[in-house]
PDB file of C-alpha atoms and ligand atoms in Angstrom:
ATOM      1  CA  MET A 170       0.000   0.000   0.000  1.00 96.00           C
ATOM      2  CA  ASN A 171       1.314   3.420  -0.942  1.00 98.00           C
ATOM      3  CA  LEU A 172       0.938   6.406   1.344  1.00 98.00           C
ATOM      4  CA  ALA A 173       1.191  10.101   0.528  1.00 98.00           C
ATOM      5  CA  VAL A 174       1.857  12.179   3.632  1.00 98.00           C
ATOM      6  CA  PHE A 175       0.814  15.835   3.565  1.00 98.00           C
ATOM      7  CA  CYS A 176       2.829  18.205   5.780  1.00 98.00           C
ATOM      8  CA  SER A 177       3.223  21.939   6.390  1.00 98.00           C
ATOM      9  CA  GLY A 178       5.591  22.102   9.345  1.00 98.00           C
ATOM     10  CA  PHE A 179       7.805  20.156  11.718  1.00 98.00           C
ATOM     11  CA  GLY A 180       6.889  16.717  10.405  1.00 98.00           C
ATOM     12  CA  SER A 181       7.318  14.711  13.601  1.00 98.00           C
ATOM     13  CA  ASN A 182       4.296  12.580  12.707  1.00 98.00           C
ATOM     14  CA  PHE A 183       5.703  12.058   9.231  1.00 98.00           C
ATOM     15  CA  GLN A 184       8.893  10.837  10.934  1.00 98.00           C
ATOM     16  CA  ALA A 185       6.972   8.460  13.194  1.00 98.00           C
ATOM     17  CA  ILE A 186       5.165   7.007  10.166  1.00 98.00           C
ATOM     18  CA  LEU A 187       8.436   6.596   8.279  1.00 98.00           C
ATOM     19  CA  ASP A 188      10.122   4.903  11.248  1.00 98.00           C
ATOM     20  CA  SER A 189       7.213   2.554  11.694  1.00 98.00           C
ATOM     21  CA  ALA A 190       7.228   1.628   8.011  1.00 97.00           C
ATOM     22  CA  ARG A 191      10.984   1.016   8.101  1.00 96.00           C
ATOM     23  CA  LYS A 192      10.573  -1.287  11.092  1.00 97.00           C
ATOM     24  CA  LYS A 193       7.743  -3.033   9.188  1.00 96.00           C
ATOM     25  CA  LYS A 194       5.338  -2.350  12.040  1.00 96.00           C
ATOM     26  CA  LEU A 195       3.377  -0.393   9.492  1.00 97.00           C
ATOM     27  CA  ARG A 196       3.059  -2.431   6.331  1.00 97.00           C
ATOM     28  CA  ALA A 197       3.019   0.403   3.833  1.00 98.00           C
ATOM     29  CA  LYS A 198       5.366   2.505   1.766  1.00 98.00           C
ATOM     30  CA  VAL A 199       5.681   6.258   2.190  1.00 98.00           C
ATOM     31  CA  ALA A 200       5.605   6.939  -1.548  1.00 98.00           C
ATOM     32  CA  LEU A 201       5.768  10.708  -1.338  1.00 98.00           C
ATOM     33  CA  MET A 202       5.316  13.846   0.678  1.00 98.00           C
ATOM     34  CA  ILE A 203       3.120  16.737  -0.383  1.00 98.00           C
ATOM     35  CA  CYS A 204       4.146  20.056   1.168  1.00 98.00           C
ATOM     36  CA  ASP A 205       2.935  23.650   0.829  1.00 98.00           C
ATOM     37  CA  ASN A 206       5.672  25.361   2.826  1.00 98.00           C
ATOM     38  CA  PRO A 207       9.270  25.755   1.612  1.00 98.00           C
ATOM     39  CA  LYS A 208      10.416  26.392   5.218  1.00 98.00           C
ATOM     40  CA  ALA A 209       8.910  23.198   6.640  1.00 98.00           C
ATOM     41  CA  TYR A 210      11.374  21.091   8.630  1.00 98.00           C
ATOM     42  CA  ALA A 211       9.427  18.094   7.285  1.00 98.00           C
ATOM     43  CA  LEU A 212      11.196  18.663   3.952  1.00 98.00           C
ATOM     44  CA  LYS A 213      14.577  17.961   5.569  1.00 98.00           C
ATOM     45  CA  ARG A 214      13.240  14.709   6.961  1.00 98.00           C
ATOM     46  CA  ALA A 215      11.951  13.673   3.528  1.00 98.00           C
ATOM     47  CA  HIS A 216      15.300  14.520   2.000  1.00 98.00           C
ATOM     48  CA  GLN A 217      17.208  12.533   4.645  1.00 98.00           C
ATOM     49  CA  HIS A 218      15.076   9.471   3.976  1.00 97.00           C
ATOM     50  CA  GLN A 219      14.913   9.879   0.200  1.00 97.00           C
ATOM     51  CA  VAL A 220      11.183  10.350   0.113  1.00 98.00           C
ATOM     52  CA  PRO A 221      10.136  12.206  -3.066  1.00 98.00           C
ATOM     53  CA  VAL A 222       8.513  15.557  -2.368  1.00 98.00           C
ATOM     54  CA  PHE A 223       6.003  17.632  -4.249  1.00 98.00           C
ATOM     55  CA  LEU A 224       6.418  21.143  -2.881  1.00 98.00           C
ATOM     56  CA  PHE A 225       3.934  23.667  -4.207  1.00 98.00           C
ATOM     57  CA  ASN A 226       3.198  27.330  -3.686  1.00 97.00           C
ATOM     58  CA  PRO A 227      -0.573  27.775  -3.306  1.00 97.00           C
ATOM     59  CA  LYS A 228      -0.252  31.453  -4.249  1.00 96.00           C
ATOM     60  CA  LEU A 229       0.766  30.521  -7.777  1.00 96.00           C
ATOM     61  CA  PHE A 230      -2.564  28.816  -8.393  1.00 97.00           C
ATOM     62  CA  LYS A 231      -5.912  30.352  -9.297  1.00 97.00           C
ATOM     63  CA  ASN A 232      -7.724  28.616  -6.463  1.00 96.00           C
ATOM     64  CA  ARG A 233      -7.626  25.589  -4.179  1.00 95.00           C
ATOM     65  CA  ALA A 234      -9.232  23.265  -6.713  1.00 94.00           C
ATOM     66  CA  SER A 235      -6.536  24.035  -9.302  1.00 96.00           C
ATOM     67  CA  TYR A 236      -3.619  22.917  -7.120  1.00 97.00           C
ATOM     68  CA  GLU A 237      -5.667  20.016  -5.826  1.00 98.00           C
ATOM     69  CA  LYS A 238      -6.225  18.833  -9.424  1.00 97.00           C
ATOM     70  CA  LEU A 239      -2.487  18.716  -9.927  1.00 97.00           C
ATOM     71  CA  ILE A 240      -1.990  16.877  -6.626  1.00 98.00           C
ATOM     72  CA  VAL A 241      -4.639  14.296  -7.550  1.00 98.00           C
ATOM     73  CA  ARG A 242      -2.837  13.713 -10.853  1.00 98.00           C
ATOM     74  CA  ILE A 243       0.442  13.174  -9.002  1.00 98.00           C
ATOM     75  CA  LEU A 244      -1.155  10.830  -6.473  1.00 98.00           C
ATOM     76  CA  LYS A 245      -2.793   8.756  -9.226  1.00 98.00           C
ATOM     77  CA  ASN A 246       0.517   8.621 -11.050  1.00 97.00           C
ATOM     78  CA  GLN A 247       2.261   7.309  -7.940  1.00 97.00           C
ATOM     79  CA  LYS A 248      -0.596   4.852  -7.287  1.00 98.00           C
ATOM     80  CA  VAL A 249      -1.278   6.265  -3.839  1.00 98.00           C
ATOM     81  CA  ASP A 250      -3.788   4.203  -1.842  1.00 97.00           C
ATOM     82  CA  LEU A 251      -4.105   6.407   1.223  1.00 98.00           C
ATOM     83  CA  VAL A 252      -3.627  10.106   1.914  1.00 98.00           C
ATOM     84  CA  VAL A 253      -2.287  10.851   5.391  1.00 98.00           C
ATOM     85  CA  LEU A 254      -2.619  14.412   6.666  1.00 98.00           C
ATOM     86  CA  ALA A 255       0.099  15.118   9.224  1.00 98.00           C
ATOM     87  CA  GLY A 256       0.077  18.759  10.225  1.00 97.00           C
ATOM     88  CA  PHE A 257      -1.102  19.942   6.799  1.00 98.00           C
ATOM     89  CA  MET A 258      -2.479  23.420   7.406  1.00 96.00           C
ATOM     90  CA  ARG A 259      -4.874  23.611   4.448  1.00 96.00           C
ATOM     91  CA  ILE A 260      -8.487  22.673   4.192  1.00 95.00           C
ATOM     92  CA  LEU A 261      -9.236  20.308   1.329  1.00 97.00           C
ATOM     93  CA  THR A 262     -12.135  21.001  -1.012  1.00 97.00           C
ATOM     94  CA  PRO A 263     -15.022  18.575  -1.612  1.00 96.00           C
ATOM     95  CA  TYR A 264     -13.397  17.893  -5.009  1.00 97.00           C
ATOM     96  CA  PHE A 265     -10.271  16.409  -3.398  1.00 98.00           C
ATOM     97  CA  ILE A 266     -12.189  14.629  -0.666  1.00 98.00           C
ATOM     98  CA  GLY A 267     -14.443  13.111  -3.366  1.00 97.00           C
ATOM     99  CA  ALA A 268     -11.427  11.970  -5.390  1.00 97.00           C
ATOM    100  CA  TYR A 269     -10.084  10.081  -2.343  1.00 98.00           C
ATOM    101  CA  ARG A 270     -13.336   9.265  -0.596  1.00 97.00           C
ATOM    102  CA  ASN A 271     -12.690   7.257   2.593  1.00 97.00           C
ATOM    103  CA  ARG A 272      -9.000   7.276   1.743  1.00 98.00           C
ATOM    104  CA  ILE A 273      -7.841  10.331   3.675  1.00 98.00           C
ATOM    105  CA  LEU A 274      -6.859  10.218   7.351  1.00 98.00           C
ATOM    106  CA  ASN A 275      -6.089  13.085   9.690  1.00 98.00           C
ATOM    107  CA  ILE A 276      -4.658  13.346  13.188  1.00 98.00           C
ATOM    108  CA  HIS A 277      -6.069  15.915  15.579  1.00 98.00           C
ATOM    109  CA  PRO A 278      -4.679  16.732  19.046  1.00 98.00           C
ATOM    110  CA  SER A 279      -7.893  16.477  21.066  1.00 98.00           C
ATOM    111  CA  LEU A 280     -10.637  14.030  21.865  1.00 98.00           C
ATOM    112  CA  LEU A 281     -12.922  14.942  18.974  1.00 98.00           C
ATOM    113  CA  PRO A 282     -15.635  16.168  18.797  1.00 97.00           C
ATOM    114  CA  ARG A 283     -14.212  18.317  21.610  1.00 98.00           C
ATOM    115  CA  PHE A 284     -11.785  21.144  20.759  1.00 98.00           C
ATOM    116  CA  LYS A 285     -11.887  21.291  16.982  1.00 97.00           C
ATOM    117  CA  GLY A 286      -9.698  23.846  15.204  1.00 95.00           C
ATOM    118  CA  ALA A 287      -6.066  24.878  14.954  1.00 95.00           C
ATOM    119  CA  HIS A 288      -5.365  25.403  18.687  1.00 97.00           C
ATOM    120  CA  ALA A 289      -6.828  22.279  20.188  1.00 98.00           C
ATOM    121  CA  ILE A 290      -4.099  21.625  22.790  1.00 98.00           C
ATOM    122  CA  ARG A 291      -4.064  25.204  24.045  1.00 98.00           C
ATOM    123  CA  ASP A 292      -7.864  25.398  24.063  1.00 98.00           C
ATOM    124  CA  ALA A 293      -8.184  22.249  26.177  1.00 98.00           C
ATOM    125  CA  PHE A 294      -5.446  23.459  28.537  1.00 98.00           C
ATOM    126  CA  ASN A 295      -6.986  26.923  28.953  1.00 98.00           C
ATOM    127  CA  ALA A 296     -10.417  25.424  29.537  1.00 98.00           C
ATOM    128  CA  GLY A 297      -8.995  23.708  32.636  1.00 97.00           C
ATOM    129  CA  GLU A 298      -9.872  20.228  31.382  1.00 98.00           C
ATOM    130  CA  LYS A 299      -8.686  17.210  33.373  1.00 98.00           C
ATOM    131  CA  GLN A 300      -8.116  15.258  30.208  1.00 98.00           C
ATOM    132  CA  THR A 301      -7.745  15.718  26.491  1.00 98.00           C
ATOM    133  CA  GLY A 302      -6.285  13.382  23.883  1.00 98.00           C
ATOM    134  CA  VAL A 303      -5.560  12.478  20.302  1.00 98.00           C
ATOM    135  CA  THR A 304      -7.913  11.420  17.517  1.00 98.00           C
ATOM    136  CA  VAL A 305      -7.212   9.817  14.157  1.00 98.00           C
ATOM    137  CA  HIS A 306     -10.217  10.136  11.879  1.00 98.00           C
ATOM    138  CA  VAL A 307     -11.329   9.749   8.287  1.00 98.00           C
ATOM    139  CA  VAL A 308     -11.563  13.110   6.508  1.00 98.00           C
ATOM    140  CA  THR A 309     -15.003  14.135   5.313  1.00 97.00           C
ATOM    141  CA  LYS A 310     -16.306  17.486   4.053  1.00 94.00           C
ATOM    142  CA  GLU A 311     -16.853  18.753   7.581  1.00 93.00           C
ATOM    143  CA  VAL A 312     -13.583  19.906   9.181  1.00 92.00           C
ATOM    144  CA  ASP A 313     -12.288  17.873  12.182  1.00 92.00           C
ATOM    145  CA  ALA A 314     -15.177  15.468  11.925  1.00 94.00           C
ATOM    146  CA  GLY A 315     -15.554  12.129  10.125  1.00 96.00           C
ATOM    147  CA  PRO A 316     -15.503   8.565  11.439  1.00 98.00           C
ATOM    148  CA  ILE A 317     -12.987   7.946  14.209  1.00 98.00           C
ATOM    149  CA  VAL A 318     -10.343   5.277  13.571  1.00 98.00           C
ATOM    150  CA  LEU A 319      -8.555   5.491  16.941  1.00 98.00           C
ATOM    151  CA  GLN A 320      -8.601   7.780  19.928  1.00 98.00           C
ATOM    152  CA  GLN A 321      -6.474   7.948  23.047  1.00 98.00           C
ATOM    153  CA  LYS A 322      -6.965   9.962  26.200  1.00 98.00           C
ATOM    154  CA  VAL A 323      -4.204  12.071  27.734  1.00 98.00           C
ATOM    155  CA  LYS A 324      -4.480  13.219  31.363  1.00 98.00           C
ATOM    156  CA  ILE A 325      -3.854  16.855  32.214  1.00 98.00           C
ATOM    157  CA  SER A 326      -2.331  16.959  35.655  1.00 97.00           C
ATOM    158  CA  LYS A 327      -2.170  19.997  37.945  1.00 96.00           C
ATOM    159  CA  ARG A 328       1.569  20.176  37.339  1.00 97.00           C
ATOM    160  CA  ASP A 329       1.242  20.305  33.555  1.00 98.00           C
ATOM    161  CA  THR A 330       2.218  23.431  31.669  1.00 98.00           C
ATOM    162  CA  LEU A 331       1.069  24.001  28.113  1.00 98.00           C
ATOM    163  CA  LYS A 332       4.510  22.884  26.995  1.00 98.00           C
ATOM    164  CA  SER A 333       4.516  19.646  28.981  1.00 98.00           C
ATOM    165  CA  LEU A 334       1.013  18.869  27.765  1.00 98.00           C
ATOM    166  CA  GLU A 335       2.107  19.440  24.167  1.00 98.00           C
ATOM    167  CA  SER A 336       4.973  16.987  24.592  1.00 98.00           C
ATOM    168  CA  LYS A 337       2.670  14.378  26.129  1.00 98.00           C
ATOM    169  CA  ILE A 338       0.220  14.743  23.255  1.00 98.00           C
ATOM    170  CA  HIS A 339       2.914  14.523  20.606  1.00 98.00           C
ATOM    171  CA  ARG A 340       4.328  11.374  22.169  1.00 98.00           C
ATOM    172  CA  VAL A 341       0.888   9.775  22.015  1.00 98.00           C
ATOM    173  CA  GLU A 342       0.419  10.956  18.423  1.00 98.00           C
ATOM    174  CA  HIS A 343       3.637   9.317  17.284  1.00 98.00           C
ATOM    175  CA  ARG A 344       2.509   5.957  18.614  1.00 98.00           C
ATOM    176  CA  LEU A 345      -1.144   6.248  17.653  1.00 98.00           C
ATOM    177  CA  TYR A 346      -0.901   7.457  14.048  1.00 98.00           C
ATOM    178  CA  PRO A 347       1.099   4.536  12.594  1.00 98.00           C
ATOM    179  CA  LEU A 348      -1.146   2.134  14.509  1.00 98.00           C
ATOM    180  CA  ALA A 349      -4.305   3.775  13.204  1.00 98.00           C
ATOM    181  CA  ILE A 350      -2.984   3.777   9.628  1.00 98.00           C
ATOM    182  CA  GLN A 351      -2.153   0.083   9.895  1.00 98.00           C
ATOM    183  CA  ARG A 352      -5.579  -0.703  11.287  1.00 97.00           C
ATOM    184  CA  TYR A 353      -7.341   1.379   8.659  1.00 98.00           C
ATOM    185  CA  LEU A 354      -5.404  -0.162   5.767  1.00 97.00           C
ATOM    186  CA  ARG A 355      -6.351  -3.590   7.001  1.00 95.00           C
ATOM    187  CA  SER A 356     -10.026  -2.601   7.015  1.00 94.00           C
ATOM    188  CA  LEU A 357      -9.722  -1.437   3.391  1.00 91.00           C
ATOM    189  CA  SER A 358      -8.296  -4.662   2.000  1.00 77.00           C
TER     190      SER A 358
HETATM  191  C1  LIG B 460       0.123  17.584  15.338  1.00 58.04           C
HETATM  192  O1  LIG B 460      -0.084  18.002  16.650  1.00 58.04           O
HETATM  193  C2  LIG B 460      -1.169  17.131  14.724  1.00 58.04           C
HETATM  194  O2  LIG B 460      -2.063  16.587  15.647  1.00 58.04           O
HETATM  195  C3  LIG B 460      -1.730  18.391  14.139  1.00 58.04           C
HETATM  196  O3  LIG B 460      -0.614  19.109  13.682  1.00 58.04           O
HETATM  197  C4  LIG B 460       0.550  18.738  14.436  1.00 58.04           C
HETATM  198  C5  LIG B 460       1.604  18.349  13.450  1.00 58.04           C
HETATM  199  O4  LIG B 460       2.858  18.159  14.039  1.00 58.04           O
HETATM  200  N1  LIG B 460      -2.693  18.096  13.111  1.00 58.04           N
HETATM  201  P1  LIG B 460       4.069  17.568  13.191  1.00 58.04           P
HETATM  202  O5  LIG B 460       4.281  18.488  11.980  1.00 58.04           O
HETATM  203  O6  LIG B 460       3.715  16.183  12.752  1.00 58.04           O
HETATM  204  O7  LIG B 460       5.253  17.579  14.100  1.00 58.04           O
END
């Protein structure tokens, strides 16, 4: 099974997926990375591990659908079976979601449906929650919704700072995402 991982930033989840695939815990190939940010550290990781990258500048396209059309062509060319969003900071249009219906996963740092949006860890922390978590879900037209593949709770203790909570969440993400991908791929075949 071929994966395309979409990244915009640090790429620590991309790294966890790569490591898992190399150890054969995740039985899939990271066929390529799609990236919209030339400054993303994720690009260095792809380079280090010889993962082909398609880096694009959204500003050079007429609209979202026009760069998505190009991406779909690339994914079809590379025979990608599953799209894995890992810190990709763009919302996909119904066109793209339709082209890969039930074949796009996302990871979100909260226990969805709680704390949707771009600041989920901070929002849960500021709300004084006793627990938050991580969710891997199938991407549908509605943002941060869609069927849940796996979810794990993370306790927020009194001693936690936003920073320590972020580290806890990221550690859980790195374990959960490869596992969820593996489980989801199995359900597809
Ligand atoms: C993760 O916290 C993920 O849940 C969210 O974006 C962050 C990406 O981090 N969607 P990284 O680029 O994988 O390090």
